[in-house]
Short mmCIF file of C-alpha atoms (C1' of nucleotides) in Angstrom, two decimals:
data_model
loop_
_atom_site.label_atom_id
_atom_site.label_comp_id
_atom_site.label_asym_id
_atom_site.label_seq_id
_atom_site.Cartn_x
_atom_site.Cartn_y
_atom_site.Cartn_z
CA UNK A 2 -68.89 -1.59 -9.46
CA UNK A 3 -70.32 0.12 -12.52
CA UNK A 4 -73.91 1.30 -12.75
CA UNK A 5 -76.06 -1.04 -10.66
CA UNK A 6 -77.84 -3.50 -12.93
CA UNK A 7 -81.59 -3.03 -12.93
CA UNK A 8 -82.71 -4.78 -16.09
CA UNK A 9 -82.83 -7.98 -13.98
CA UNK A 10 -85.51 -6.45 -11.79
CA UNK A 11 -87.54 -4.97 -14.67
CA UNK A 12 -87.71 -8.39 -16.33
CA UNK A 13 -88.53 -10.22 -13.09
CA UNK A 14 -91.18 -7.57 -12.45
CA UNK A 15 -93.00 -8.16 -15.73
CA UNK A 16 -92.65 -11.92 -15.45
CA UNK A 17 -94.20 -11.69 -11.96
CA UNK A 18 -97.39 -10.58 -13.77
CA UNK A 19 -97.38 -13.36 -16.36
CA UNK A 20 -95.03 -15.43 -18.59
CA UNK A 21 -93.93 -13.72 -21.80
CA UNK A 22 -91.23 -13.37 -24.47
CA UNK A 23 -88.37 -10.86 -24.56
CA UNK A 24 -90.12 -9.08 -27.39
CA UNK A 25 -93.25 -8.68 -25.27
CA UNK A 26 -91.16 -7.35 -22.35
CA UNK A 27 -89.73 -4.70 -24.67
CA UNK A 28 -93.22 -3.70 -25.79
CA UNK A 29 -94.41 -3.35 -22.18
CA UNK A 30 -91.39 -1.26 -21.23
CA UNK A 31 -92.15 1.06 -24.15
CA UNK A 32 -95.82 1.40 -23.30
CA UNK A 33 -96.27 1.13 -19.52
CA UNK A 34 -92.88 2.31 -18.19
CA UNK A 35 -92.26 4.74 -21.03
CA UNK A 36 -92.60 7.89 -18.87
CA UNK A 37 -89.93 6.96 -16.34
CA UNK A 38 -87.91 4.01 -17.65
CA UNK A 39 -86.46 2.56 -20.83
CA UNK A 40 -84.82 -0.62 -22.03
CA UNK A 41 -83.35 -2.00 -25.24
CA UNK A 42 -83.15 -5.44 -26.83
CA UNK A 43 -79.41 -5.26 -26.34
CA UNK A 44 -79.89 -5.61 -22.60
CA UNK A 45 -83.15 -7.57 -22.49
CA UNK A 46 -82.05 -10.72 -24.35
CA UNK A 47 -78.64 -11.13 -22.69
CA UNK A 48 -80.22 -10.53 -19.26
CA UNK A 49 -82.91 -13.15 -19.93
CA UNK A 50 -80.15 -15.67 -20.67
CA UNK A 51 -78.31 -14.79 -17.46
CA UNK A 52 -81.50 -15.05 -15.40
CA UNK A 53 -82.21 -18.46 -16.92
CA UNK A 54 -78.70 -19.71 -16.13
CA UNK A 55 -79.13 -18.42 -12.57
CA UNK A 56 -82.43 -20.27 -12.14
CA UNK A 57 -84.47 -17.09 -11.62
CA UNK A 58 -86.57 -17.69 -14.74
CA UNK A 59 -87.37 -20.73 -16.87
CA UNK A 60 -87.45 -20.88 -20.66
CA UNK A 61 -90.04 -22.67 -22.73
CA UNK A 62 -89.82 -23.01 -26.51
CA UNK A 63 -93.21 -22.40 -28.07
CA UNK A 64 -93.02 -22.94 -31.78
CA UNK A 65 -96.44 -23.19 -33.40
CA UNK A 66 -95.13 -24.02 -36.86
CA UNK A 67 -91.40 -23.47 -37.14
CA UNK A 68 -90.72 -20.03 -35.71
CA UNK A 69 -88.58 -19.81 -32.63
CA UNK A 70 -90.35 -18.18 -29.72
CA UNK A 71 -89.03 -18.33 -26.18
CA UNK A 72 -91.57 -17.84 -23.42
CA UNK A 73 -90.05 -17.05 -20.02
CA UNK A 74 -91.62 -17.67 -16.59
CA UNK A 75 -90.47 -16.51 -13.17
CA UNK A 76 -89.40 -19.14 -10.62
CA UNK A 77 -89.94 -19.02 -6.83
CA UNK A 78 -86.32 -18.04 -6.47
CA UNK A 79 -86.82 -15.27 -9.02
CA UNK A 80 -89.87 -13.98 -7.19
CA UNK A 81 -88.05 -13.79 -3.87
CA UNK A 82 -85.15 -12.00 -5.57
CA UNK A 83 -87.65 -9.44 -6.92
CA UNK A 84 -89.26 -8.99 -3.48
CA UNK A 85 -85.85 -8.49 -1.91
CA UNK A 86 -85.01 -5.74 -4.41
CA UNK A 87 -88.41 -4.09 -3.98
CA UNK A 88 -87.91 -3.93 -0.21
CA UNK A 89 -84.41 -2.39 -0.46
CA UNK A 90 -84.20 1.40 -0.56
CA UNK A 91 -83.97 3.18 -3.92
CA UNK A 92 -80.38 3.62 -5.08
CA UNK A 93 -80.80 6.23 -7.81
CA UNK A 94 -83.40 8.49 -9.39
CA UNK A 95 -82.07 10.24 -12.43
CA UNK A 96 -83.16 12.99 -14.78
CA UNK A 97 -81.20 13.49 -18.00
CA UNK A 98 -82.77 16.29 -19.98
CA UNK A 99 -80.78 17.44 -22.98
CA UNK A 100 -83.27 20.30 -23.35
CA UNK A 101 -82.16 21.74 -20.00
CA UNK A 102 -78.51 21.31 -20.97
CA UNK A 103 -79.10 23.35 -24.13
CA UNK A 104 -80.90 26.04 -22.13
CA UNK A 105 -78.11 26.25 -19.52
CA UNK A 106 -75.52 26.95 -22.23
CA UNK A 107 -78.04 28.96 -24.28
CA UNK A 108 -76.18 32.30 -24.06
CA UNK A 109 -73.89 31.03 -26.83
CA UNK A 110 -76.72 30.97 -29.41
CA UNK A 111 -79.04 33.61 -27.95
CA UNK A 112 -82.73 33.97 -27.14
CA UNK A 113 -84.43 32.88 -30.35
CA UNK A 114 -82.61 29.55 -30.63
CA UNK A 115 -83.24 28.85 -26.96
CA UNK A 116 -86.92 29.75 -27.22
CA UNK A 117 -87.25 27.21 -30.02
CA UNK A 118 -86.01 24.43 -27.72
CA UNK A 119 -88.62 25.47 -25.13
CA UNK A 120 -91.38 25.45 -27.77
CA UNK A 121 -90.35 21.98 -29.00
CA UNK A 122 -90.35 20.70 -25.43
CA UNK A 123 -93.78 22.23 -24.80
CA UNK A 124 -95.24 20.73 -27.98
CA UNK A 125 -94.02 17.30 -26.98
CA UNK A 126 -95.50 17.54 -23.47
CA UNK A 127 -98.82 18.90 -24.77
CA UNK A 128 -99.06 15.94 -27.15
CA UNK A 129 -98.29 13.33 -24.50
CA UNK A 130 -100.34 14.70 -21.58
CA UNK A 131 -103.79 13.70 -22.91
CA UNK A 132 -102.69 10.06 -23.25
CA UNK A 133 -101.46 10.06 -19.66
CA UNK A 134 -104.70 11.63 -18.45
CA UNK A 135 -106.71 9.00 -20.33
CA UNK A 136 -104.58 6.35 -18.69
CA UNK A 137 -105.27 7.79 -15.23
CA UNK A 138 -109.02 8.03 -15.93
CA UNK A 139 -109.14 4.40 -17.03
CA UNK A 140 -107.18 3.15 -14.03
CA UNK A 141 -109.13 5.29 -11.54
CA UNK A 142 -112.40 3.63 -12.62
CA UNK A 143 -111.23 0.20 -11.54
CA UNK A 144 -111.95 -0.08 -7.83
CA UNK A 145 -111.86 -3.81 -7.15
CA UNK A 146 -108.48 -5.00 -8.42
CA UNK A 147 -105.60 -4.09 -6.11
CA UNK A 148 -102.82 -4.15 -8.69
CA UNK A 149 -104.28 -1.25 -10.65
CA UNK A 150 -103.53 1.05 -7.73
CA UNK A 151 -99.82 0.58 -8.31
CA UNK A 152 -100.07 1.43 -12.00
CA UNK A 153 -102.24 4.43 -11.12
CA UNK A 154 -99.46 5.78 -8.88
CA UNK A 155 -97.00 5.93 -11.77
CA UNK A 156 -99.51 7.33 -14.27
CA UNK A 157 -100.46 10.10 -11.82
CA UNK A 158 -96.80 10.91 -11.40
CA UNK A 159 -96.61 11.49 -15.12
CA UNK A 160 -99.65 13.77 -15.13
CA UNK A 161 -98.44 15.86 -12.19
CA UNK A 162 -94.93 16.34 -13.54
CA UNK A 163 -96.14 17.11 -17.06
CA UNK A 164 -98.46 19.78 -15.65
CA UNK A 165 -95.46 21.22 -13.79
CA UNK A 166 -93.48 21.21 -17.04
CA UNK A 167 -96.21 23.19 -18.86
CA UNK A 168 -96.36 25.74 -16.05
CA UNK A 169 -92.59 26.10 -16.32
CA UNK A 170 -92.79 26.55 -20.10
CA UNK A 171 -94.93 29.67 -19.61
CA UNK A 172 -92.48 31.14 -17.10
CA UNK A 173 -89.51 30.21 -19.26
CA UNK A 174 -90.90 31.90 -22.38
CA UNK A 175 -91.61 35.01 -20.29
CA UNK A 176 -88.03 35.15 -18.99
CA UNK A 177 -86.60 35.13 -22.50
CA UNK A 178 -89.14 37.54 -23.99
CA UNK A 179 -87.86 41.07 -24.67
CA UNK B 2 -74.39 4.17 -33.26
CA UNK B 3 -74.67 3.75 -29.51
CA UNK B 4 -75.94 6.48 -27.21
CA UNK B 5 -75.05 9.85 -28.75
CA UNK B 6 -72.02 11.31 -26.97
CA UNK B 7 -72.84 14.43 -25.00
CA UNK B 8 -69.95 14.77 -22.57
CA UNK B 9 -68.15 16.63 -25.39
CA UNK B 10 -70.80 19.33 -25.33
CA UNK B 11 -70.99 19.59 -21.55
CA UNK B 12 -67.22 20.17 -21.38
CA UNK B 13 -67.22 22.65 -24.28
CA UNK B 14 -70.14 24.41 -22.60
CA UNK B 15 -68.31 24.97 -19.32
CA UNK B 16 -65.08 25.91 -21.09
CA UNK B 17 -67.07 28.49 -23.09
CA UNK B 18 -67.55 30.28 -19.74
CA UNK B 19 -63.89 30.19 -18.68
CA UNK B 20 -60.79 27.92 -18.75
CA UNK B 21 -60.69 25.24 -16.03
CA UNK B 22 -59.46 21.79 -15.01
CA UNK B 23 -61.30 18.48 -15.33
CA UNK B 24 -61.76 18.45 -11.58
CA UNK B 25 -63.44 21.86 -11.70
CA UNK B 26 -65.73 20.67 -14.52
CA UNK B 27 -66.82 17.74 -12.36
CA UNK B 28 -67.58 20.11 -9.46
CA UNK B 29 -69.68 22.37 -11.68
CA UNK B 30 -71.62 19.42 -13.09
CA UNK B 31 -72.38 18.29 -9.53
CA UNK B 32 -73.50 21.73 -8.38
CA UNK B 33 -75.07 23.60 -11.31
CA UNK B 34 -76.33 20.75 -13.54
CA UNK B 35 -77.08 18.41 -10.66
CA UNK B 36 -80.90 18.56 -11.06
CA UNK B 37 -80.97 17.44 -14.69
CA UNK B 38 -77.55 16.07 -15.67
CA UNK B 39 -74.62 14.05 -14.31
CA UNK B 40 -71.08 13.15 -15.29
CA UNK B 41 -68.23 11.11 -13.87
CA UNK B 42 -64.42 11.40 -13.93
CA UNK B 43 -64.38 8.24 -16.01
CA UNK B 44 -65.88 10.13 -18.92
CA UNK B 45 -64.58 13.66 -18.23
CA UNK B 46 -60.83 12.95 -18.39
CA UNK B 47 -60.84 10.69 -21.48
CA UNK B 48 -63.15 13.16 -23.27
CA UNK B 49 -60.83 16.08 -22.44
CA UNK B 50 -57.97 14.16 -24.08
CA UNK B 51 -60.05 13.44 -27.19
CA UNK B 52 -61.11 17.08 -27.48
CA UNK B 53 -57.49 18.18 -27.17
CA UNK B 54 -56.40 15.74 -29.90
CA UNK B 55 -59.22 17.05 -32.10
CA UNK B 56 -58.17 20.65 -31.58
CA UNK B 57 -61.42 21.71 -29.88
CA UNK B 58 -59.67 22.58 -26.61
CA UNK B 59 -56.08 23.42 -25.64
CA UNK B 60 -54.21 22.15 -22.61
CA UNK B 61 -51.94 24.22 -20.38
CA UNK B 62 -49.87 22.74 -17.55
CA UNK B 63 -50.04 24.95 -14.49
CA UNK B 64 -47.83 23.57 -11.78
CA UNK B 65 -47.19 26.05 -8.98
CA UNK B 66 -44.69 23.92 -7.10
CA UNK B 67 -44.66 20.33 -8.32
CA UNK B 68 -48.32 19.26 -8.60
CA UNK B 69 -49.71 18.44 -12.02
CA UNK B 70 -52.67 20.58 -12.95
CA UNK B 71 -54.06 20.74 -16.48
CA UNK B 72 -56.06 23.83 -17.34
CA UNK B 73 -58.16 23.52 -20.50
CA UNK B 74 -59.37 26.33 -22.76
CA UNK B 75 -61.87 26.22 -25.63
CA UNK B 76 -60.63 27.02 -29.15
CA UNK B 77 -62.56 28.85 -31.89
CA UNK B 78 -63.21 25.50 -33.52
CA UNK B 79 -64.51 24.16 -30.20
CA UNK B 80 -66.83 27.13 -29.79
CA UNK B 81 -68.34 26.70 -33.24
CA UNK B 82 -68.80 22.98 -32.56
CA UNK B 83 -70.69 23.91 -29.36
CA UNK B 84 -72.87 26.43 -31.22
CA UNK B 85 -73.67 23.87 -33.89
CA UNK B 86 -74.83 21.39 -31.26
CA UNK B 87 -76.85 24.03 -29.41
CA UNK B 88 -78.70 24.93 -32.62
CA UNK B 89 -79.54 21.32 -33.48
CA UNK B 90 -82.81 19.93 -32.12
CA UNK B 91 -82.79 17.94 -28.86
CA UNK B 92 -82.23 14.23 -29.41
CA UNK B 93 -83.31 12.79 -26.09
CA UNK B 94 -84.84 13.80 -22.76
CA UNK B 95 -84.81 10.97 -20.31
CA UNK B 96 -86.24 10.21 -16.88
CA UNK B 97 -84.96 7.15 -15.03
CA UNK B 98 -86.65 6.95 -11.66
CA UNK B 99 -86.04 3.75 -9.75
CA UNK B 100 -88.65 4.91 -7.24
CA UNK B 101 -91.35 4.74 -9.92
CA UNK B 102 -90.13 1.31 -11.00
CA UNK B 103 -90.52 0.03 -7.43
CA UNK B 104 -94.00 1.54 -7.22
CA UNK B 105 -95.08 -0.02 -10.51
CA UNK B 106 -94.16 -3.51 -9.28
CA UNK B 107 -95.26 -2.66 -5.72
CA UNK B 108 -98.08 -5.24 -5.54
CA UNK B 109 -95.44 -7.88 -4.85
CA UNK B 110 -94.48 -6.32 -1.47
CA UNK B 111 -97.75 -4.57 -0.59
CA UNK B 112 -98.84 -1.14 0.61
CA UNK B 113 -96.56 -0.50 3.58
CA UNK B 114 -93.32 -1.18 1.74
CA UNK B 115 -94.48 0.93 -1.19
CA UNK B 116 -95.55 3.80 1.08
CA UNK B 117 -92.05 3.83 2.54
CA UNK B 118 -90.55 4.45 -0.91
CA UNK B 119 -92.94 7.38 -1.39
CA UNK B 120 -92.01 8.84 2.00
CA UNK B 121 -88.29 8.53 1.22
CA UNK B 122 -88.81 10.25 -2.11
CA UNK B 123 -90.84 13.01 -0.45
CA UNK B 124 -88.19 13.58 2.24
CA UNK B 125 -85.52 13.94 -0.40
CA UNK B 126 -87.53 16.45 -2.45
CA UNK B 127 -88.49 18.47 0.65
CA UNK B 128 -84.82 18.71 1.58
CA UNK B 129 -83.67 19.82 -1.87
CA UNK B 130 -86.46 22.27 -2.76
CA UNK B 131 -85.33 25.11 -0.42
CA UNK B 132 -81.86 25.14 -2.02
CA UNK B 133 -83.40 25.37 -5.48
CA UNK B 134 -85.70 28.17 -4.35
CA UNK B 135 -82.74 30.04 -2.88
CA UNK B 136 -80.94 29.60 -6.18
CA UNK B 137 -83.89 31.04 -8.10
CA UNK B 138 -84.19 33.99 -5.69
CA UNK B 139 -80.49 34.80 -6.07
CA UNK B 140 -80.59 34.58 -9.89
CA UNK B 141 -83.84 36.55 -10.18
CA UNK B 142 -82.23 39.54 -8.39
CA UNK B 143 -79.59 39.95 -11.09
CA UNK B 144 -81.17 42.05 -13.83
CA UNK B 145 -78.23 43.35 -15.79
CA UNK B 146 -76.20 40.31 -16.80
CA UNK B 147 -77.75 38.35 -19.67
CA UNK B 148 -76.18 34.96 -18.93
CA UNK B 149 -77.97 34.64 -15.58
CA UNK B 150 -81.29 34.35 -17.43
CA UNK B 151 -80.18 31.02 -18.87
CA UNK B 152 -79.23 29.62 -15.48
CA UNK B 153 -82.51 30.95 -14.06
CA UNK B 154 -84.43 28.91 -16.65
CA UNK B 155 -82.97 25.64 -15.43
CA UNK B 156 -83.31 26.49 -11.73
CA UNK B 157 -86.97 27.38 -12.23
CA UNK B 158 -87.47 24.08 -14.00
CA UNK B 159 -86.25 22.34 -10.86
CA UNK B 160 -88.58 24.32 -8.60
CA UNK B 161 -91.65 23.72 -10.76
CA UNK B 162 -91.06 19.97 -11.15
CA UNK B 163 -90.23 19.51 -7.47
CA UNK B 164 -93.47 21.24 -6.53
CA UNK B 165 -95.27 18.86 -8.89
CA UNK B 166 -93.54 15.93 -7.20
CA UNK B 167 -94.72 17.04 -3.74
CA UNK B 168 -98.30 17.42 -4.99
CA UNK B 169 -98.06 13.91 -6.40
CA UNK B 170 -96.70 12.55 -3.10
CA UNK B 171 -99.90 13.65 -1.34
CA UNK B 172 -102.09 11.98 -3.97
CA UNK B 173 -99.94 8.86 -3.94
CA UNK B 174 -100.13 8.41 -0.16
CA UNK B 175 -103.91 8.87 -0.37
CA UNK B 176 -104.25 6.15 -3.04
CA UNK B 177 -102.43 3.60 -0.89
CA UNK B 178 -104.13 4.54 2.39
CA UNK B 179 -106.79 2.13 3.62
"C1'" DG C 28 -99.26 -13.00 -55.70
"C1'" DT C 29 -96.43 -9.88 -53.46
"C1'" DA C 30 -95.06 -5.96 -50.93
"C1'" DT C 31 -95.09 -4.22 -46.23
"C1'" DA C 32 -95.61 -4.48 -41.30
"C1'" DT C 33 -95.17 -7.08 -37.23
"C1'" DT C 34 -93.22 -10.61 -34.41
"C1'" DA C 35 -89.00 -12.47 -32.68
"C1'" DT C 36 -84.09 -13.22 -31.32
"C1'" DA C 37 -79.21 -12.02 -31.35
"C1'" DT C 38 -74.99 -9.25 -31.42
"C1'" DC C 39 -71.76 -5.28 -31.06
"C1'" DA C 40 -69.28 -0.79 -31.04
"C1'" DG C 41 -69.65 3.05 -28.53
"C1'" DT C 42 -70.88 5.81 -24.26
"C1'" DG C 43 -71.15 6.50 -19.47
"C1'" DT C 44 -70.99 4.91 -14.35
"C1'" DG C 45 -69.05 3.99 -10.00
"C1'" DA C 46 -65.18 2.37 -7.92
"C1'" DT C 47 -60.45 2.40 -7.06
"C1'" DA C 48 -55.58 3.92 -7.20
"C1'" DT C 49 -52.30 7.46 -6.51
"C1'" DA C 50 -50.33 11.73 -4.93
"C1'" DT C 51 -50.15 16.49 -3.47
"C1'" DT C 52 -51.82 20.49 -0.80
"C1'" DG C 53 -54.56 22.78 2.79
"C1'" DT C 54 -56.84 22.82 7.35
"C1'" DA C 55 -57.84 21.57 12.18
"C1'" DC C 56 -56.54 19.93 16.37
"C1'" DT C 57 -53.35 18.73 20.06
"C1'" DA D 23 -44.25 21.15 15.49
"C1'" DG D 24 -46.62 17.02 14.40
"C1'" DT D 25 -50.30 14.57 12.52
"C1'" DA D 26 -54.72 13.30 11.09
"C1'" DC D 27 -58.24 14.49 7.75
"C1'" DA D 28 -60.33 16.80 3.91
"C1'" DA D 29 -59.86 18.69 -0.55
"C1'" DT D 30 -57.59 18.98 -4.98
"C1'" DA D 31 -56.20 16.53 -9.08
"C1'" DT D 32 -55.61 12.92 -12.69
"C1'" DA D 33 -56.11 8.26 -14.49
"C1'" DT D 34 -58.01 3.72 -15.34
"C1'" DC D 35 -61.25 -0.27 -15.65
"C1'" DA D 36 -65.05 -3.73 -15.29
"C1'" DC D 37 -69.60 -3.52 -16.04
"C1'" DA D 38 -74.33 -1.65 -17.73
"C1'" DC D 39 -76.99 0.02 -21.30
"C1'" DT D 40 -78.03 2.13 -25.91
"C1'" DG D 41 -78.99 2.35 -30.64
"C1'" DA D 42 -78.05 0.15 -34.66
"C1'" DT D 43 -77.90 -3.71 -37.49
"C1'" DA D 44 -78.66 -8.55 -39.05
"C1'" DT D 45 -81.72 -12.25 -39.79
"C1'" DA D 46 -85.99 -14.64 -40.57
"C1'" DA D 47 -90.75 -16.13 -40.02
"C1'" DT D 48 -95.67 -14.83 -40.03
"C1'" DA D 49 -99.64 -11.73 -40.73
"C1'" DT D 50 -101.99 -8.16 -43.28
"C1'" DA D 51 -103.17 -5.23 -47.16
"C1'" DC D 52 -103.68 -4.35 -51.83
#
DNA sequence: GTATATTATATCAGTGTGATATATTGTACT
DNA sequence: AGTACAATATATCACACTGATATAATATAC
């Protein structure tokens, strides 16, 4: 088999919250999963069609006016498929950092070029961290609703790793300084 | 364009150190890049052939006895292609953690199932961290050779993020505890 | 009124994965 | 000496996913 297909599960996951369109699924991937997952239209729309054919989701055409808009809902079968996947052990956690690749082979261009990659990385993390911290603060306030605890877990992961990244940036700059 | 091709650069990077076979490149990816990059035979061998056709590497058949063994070397053109890439800004850093995906949709299976994913993740990190720390200790000892500094950067990245992960694991278990 | 942004779906070439096939050489055990 | 097993070594392929592009309707701003 090739890479195990996981777009199925991402879609079923979001549809387990509420019915929505493929476009809305893409938006949620880019906002809520952004720090640890990604997904493109090129896999979302074909997967939605497969799931519909397999009876795991249902499609409803909602055209106020004339525009095509396909709202998908999860079926009971889809929900049990999602639960099954959630209960199975994790197959793969993957990091793919081009920055680290450029640092590993950095000797070829020397210290200054390599330092620039570290600074760019640091700038990016420093920009993103406040948004993640805001997200954690907002989710931590909500005490009554159970589902927020699960989102809080992933947001906290982002905060803790980003803090680790910034600590590393300091060490890394030191190592390359003359 | 699809996903920007980076196996070219990984191969040129390793060949910039010394000539080697595709099999040896795979081994080095799995040992030295393991914490932030991956690569499979299915992309290594075809890419080696493309690079050879493009004149970025040269192929030499070394068959002591009768076994086929293709040793690749980087050309001057290949080295300048590598340098060019190293100087260009990073295109994409990506995290793809199935564990986080299962936590995000964890409400569907509840606290106990979700806690198990966290424990599995924690066990894995606790097992790997000592090896990374040993790697850092070994690289930090070497003061004279410049190239070790670049490997040290990436090993330290692993240590710092893994420590962040373990800190998060404690917080995460707390959040789900009753 | 009209330019621009957003919503919305669909498709495709290119890149990489994980599995499998094939064959040789080296090592461990009996 | 024989034989199982692991390691070395290359090659190929179905499938998964990306990033780009095409198309078109609706909403918003000026």
